[in-house]
Amino acid sequence: MTTIPTNVSYEGLGEEVVGREREVELLLAALQSGAHVVLEGPPGTGKSTLLRAVANRQHVPFIFVEGNAELTPGRLVGHFDPAQVLAQGYTPEIFVDGPLIEAMRSGGLLYIEELNRVPEETLNVLLTSMSEGEVHVPRLGAVRAAEGFCFVAAMNPYDSVGTARISGAIYDRTCRIAMGYQTPEAEGRISELRAPDVPREWRLKVIELIRSSREHADIRVGSSVRGVIDMIKVADALARTRGVDVSDWHLGLDAATVALSGRIRLHESTTRTPEEVVRELYEAVFGREPREDDDSSGEA
């Protein structure tokens, strides 16, 4: 059983999860059935936003945990306060709940980001909570999950640095929802909501530029819609600083370089720099650098 109502709809989440009608429906169905879920997709596809929106709108306790190599079983489960142990011994009252125990006691939603960065011994603790709805803590005893407890994790399947392969035992105990990039229309709406107002045609070209980074032969991982938002923000600030229009060719290239050169991940086999690749992508969408005697704004 779960505390998430069965009458939740996509419309109830407003504009927090633009273009994610299907994923919202699937996530709600999984949570309503009492299942645990893995959201899998590249960075910037709205995994955290989706889950926070569902939890916040329905007033479900939401416990966020950043997955990394430092997330030990002790940090996930909790610990006895050392100073209080000296004075009172190992009594339940002085146990400091970790995020897992907090979620289990409150019947909340435990969200672990970057699941494939979590050590295997910590994942084993999660397996017990998912399978049995119970965790045994030394000197504290068994802690059973309250009604509504759910575990949801997110992971980026394209990131191989500092990650480990998730065991079949995890996948066997979870439902998986794949989250790809949003549609061009959805990315346009997101940029309208979260970035400054700029000419529509120029905004559409920015979206085209960012989307092209996902298909370039030298790029292993392209940019998400966050690249659209940051490029527009940087360009807007530069336009005000330089006193030129946001569609200025050189201004746009500078904004694209700042927003994308650190986001894209190149294949190890390439000898090119991120800046070179970003310029190639930019010229393909906005045209080549205008000549000095060309008074156009750089429109292709």
Tab-separated table of N, CA, C and O in Angstrom, residues 2 36 41 61-62 72 76 97 107 125 132 139 152 155 157 159 180 207 214 219 238 245-247 250 265 277-278 293:
chain	number	residue	atom	x	y	z
A	2	THR	N	0.293	2.353	-0.460
A	2	THR	CA	1.043	3.591	-0.512
A	2	THR	C	0.166	4.768	-0.136
A	2	THR	O	-1.054	4.704	-0.245
A	36	HIS	N	8.949	-0.286	-5.945
A	36	HIS	CA	10.122	0.572	-5.898
A	36	HIS	C	10.559	0.829	-7.342
A	36	HIS	O	10.338	-0.005	-8.222
A	41	GLY	N	18.188	7.602	-17.081
A	41	GLY	CA	18.294	8.502	-18.212
A	41	GLY	C	19.464	9.450	-18.051
A	41	GLY	O	20.053	9.558	-16.971
A	61	PRO	N	6.318	12.521	2.552
A	61	PRO	CA	7.678	12.809	3.031
A	61	PRO	C	8.715	12.431	1.962
A	61	PRO	O	8.683	11.333	1.421
A	62	PHE	N	9.599	13.358	1.663
A	62	PHE	CA	10.589	13.170	0.599
A	62	PHE	C	11.979	13.278	1.212
A	62	PHE	O	12.357	14.329	1.709
A	72	THR	N	28.080	5.105	3.035
A	72	THR	CA	28.278	3.820	3.703
A	72	THR	C	26.955	3.342	4.300
A	72	THR	O	26.006	4.121	4.454
A	76	LEU	N	23.663	5.648	5.699
A	76	LEU	CA	22.318	5.447	5.164
A	76	LEU	C	21.331	5.065	6.260
A	76	LEU	O	20.203	5.552	6.292
A	97	ASP	N	18.473	8.737	13.354
A	97	ASP	CA	18.025	8.092	12.119
A	97	ASP	C	18.782	8.596	10.900
A	97	ASP	O	18.971	9.810	10.716
A	107	GLY	N	7.031	6.462	6.522
A	107	GLY	CA	6.275	6.029	5.349
A	107	GLY	C	6.520	6.953	4.184
A	107	GLY	O	5.633	7.236	3.376
A	125	VAL	N	22.017	-3.243	1.965
A	125	VAL	CA	21.082	-2.798	3.002
A	125	VAL	C	19.747	-2.409	2.366
A	125	VAL	O	18.673	-2.706	2.890
A	132	GLU	N	11.981	-7.108	2.375
A	132	GLU	CA	11.307	-7.469	3.617
A	132	GLU	C	10.527	-6.331	4.260
A	132	GLU	O	9.750	-6.555	5.185
A	139	ARG	N	22.085	-3.390	17.997
A	139	ARG	CA	21.796	-2.730	19.275
A	139	ARG	C	20.490	-1.928	19.268
A	139	ARG	O	20.101	-1.382	20.285
A	152	VAL	N	12.983	5.117	-4.486
A	152	VAL	CA	13.144	5.506	-5.880
A	152	VAL	C	14.582	5.949	-6.082
A	152	VAL	O	15.129	6.707	-5.275
A	155	MET	N	19.617	7.121	-12.055
A	155	MET	CA	20.982	6.852	-12.508
A	155	MET	C	21.145	7.248	-13.964
A	155	MET	O	20.180	7.265	-14.732
A	157	PRO	N	22.852	6.102	-17.247
A	157	PRO	CA	23.481	4.906	-17.819
A	157	PRO	C	24.675	5.215	-18.704
A	157	PRO	O	25.431	4.313	-19.055
A	159	ASP	N	27.167	7.406	-17.896
A	159	ASP	CA	28.319	7.839	-17.105
A	159	ASP	C	29.071	6.612	-16.609
A	159	ASP	O	28.531	5.811	-15.850
A	180	GLY	N	14.203	9.658	-21.587
A	180	GLY	CA	15.052	10.250	-22.605
A	180	GLY	C	14.915	11.767	-22.605
A	180	GLY	O	14.267	12.360	-21.739
A	207	ILE	N	17.844	25.926	-29.265
A	207	ILE	CA	17.360	24.572	-29.009
A	207	ILE	C	17.902	23.608	-30.053
A	207	ILE	O	18.349	22.498	-29.724
A	214	ARG	N	23.736	16.111	-29.283
A	214	ARG	CA	23.457	14.723	-28.913
A	214	ARG	C	23.688	13.756	-30.070
A	214	ARG	O	23.559	12.541	-29.882
A	219	ILE	N	30.997	13.469	-30.025
A	219	ILE	CA	30.429	13.664	-28.688
A	219	ILE	C	29.821	12.365	-28.176
A	219	ILE	O	28.968	11.764	-28.827
A	238	LEU	N	25.323	38.979	-21.585
A	238	LEU	CA	26.345	39.554	-22.464
A	238	LEU	C	25.765	40.676	-23.317
A	238	LEU	O	26.432	41.696	-23.558
A	245	ASP	N	22.628	43.376	-29.705
A	245	ASP	CA	21.471	42.496	-29.709
A	245	ASP	C	21.878	41.078	-29.340
A	245	ASP	O	23.009	40.646	-29.623
A	246	VAL	N	20.950	40.335	-28.723
A	246	VAL	CA	21.244	38.977	-28.287
A	246	VAL	C	21.570	38.073	-29.471
A	246	VAL	O	22.239	37.044	-29.311
A	247	SER	N	21.117	38.431	-30.668
A	247	SER	CA	21.357	37.601	-31.843
A	247	SER	C	22.704	37.872	-32.504
A	247	SER	O	23.007	37.282	-33.544
A	250	HIS	N	28.888	36.803	-32.741
A	250	HIS	CA	30.019	36.558	-31.845
A	250	HIS	C	29.547	36.391	-30.401
A	250	HIS	O	30.082	35.571	-29.647
A	265	ARG	N	30.541	15.640	-23.429
A	265	ARG	CA	31.596	14.676	-23.139
A	265	ARG	C	32.043	14.059	-24.454
A	265	ARG	O	31.252	13.401	-25.138
A	277	VAL	N	34.576	21.704	-31.148
A	277	VAL	CA	33.338	21.011	-31.488
A	277	VAL	C	32.138	21.935	-31.311
A	277	VAL	O	31.218	21.946	-32.140
A	278	VAL	N	32.132	22.733	-30.231
A	278	VAL	CA	31.029	23.667	-30.015
A	278	VAL	C	30.948	24.673	-31.154
A	278	VAL	O	29.857	24.980	-31.654
A	293	ASP	N	32.479	43.387	-43.472
A	293	ASP	CA	31.597	44.242	-44.272
A	293	ASP	C	30.161	43.717	-44.335
A	293	ASP	O	29.318	44.230	-45.038
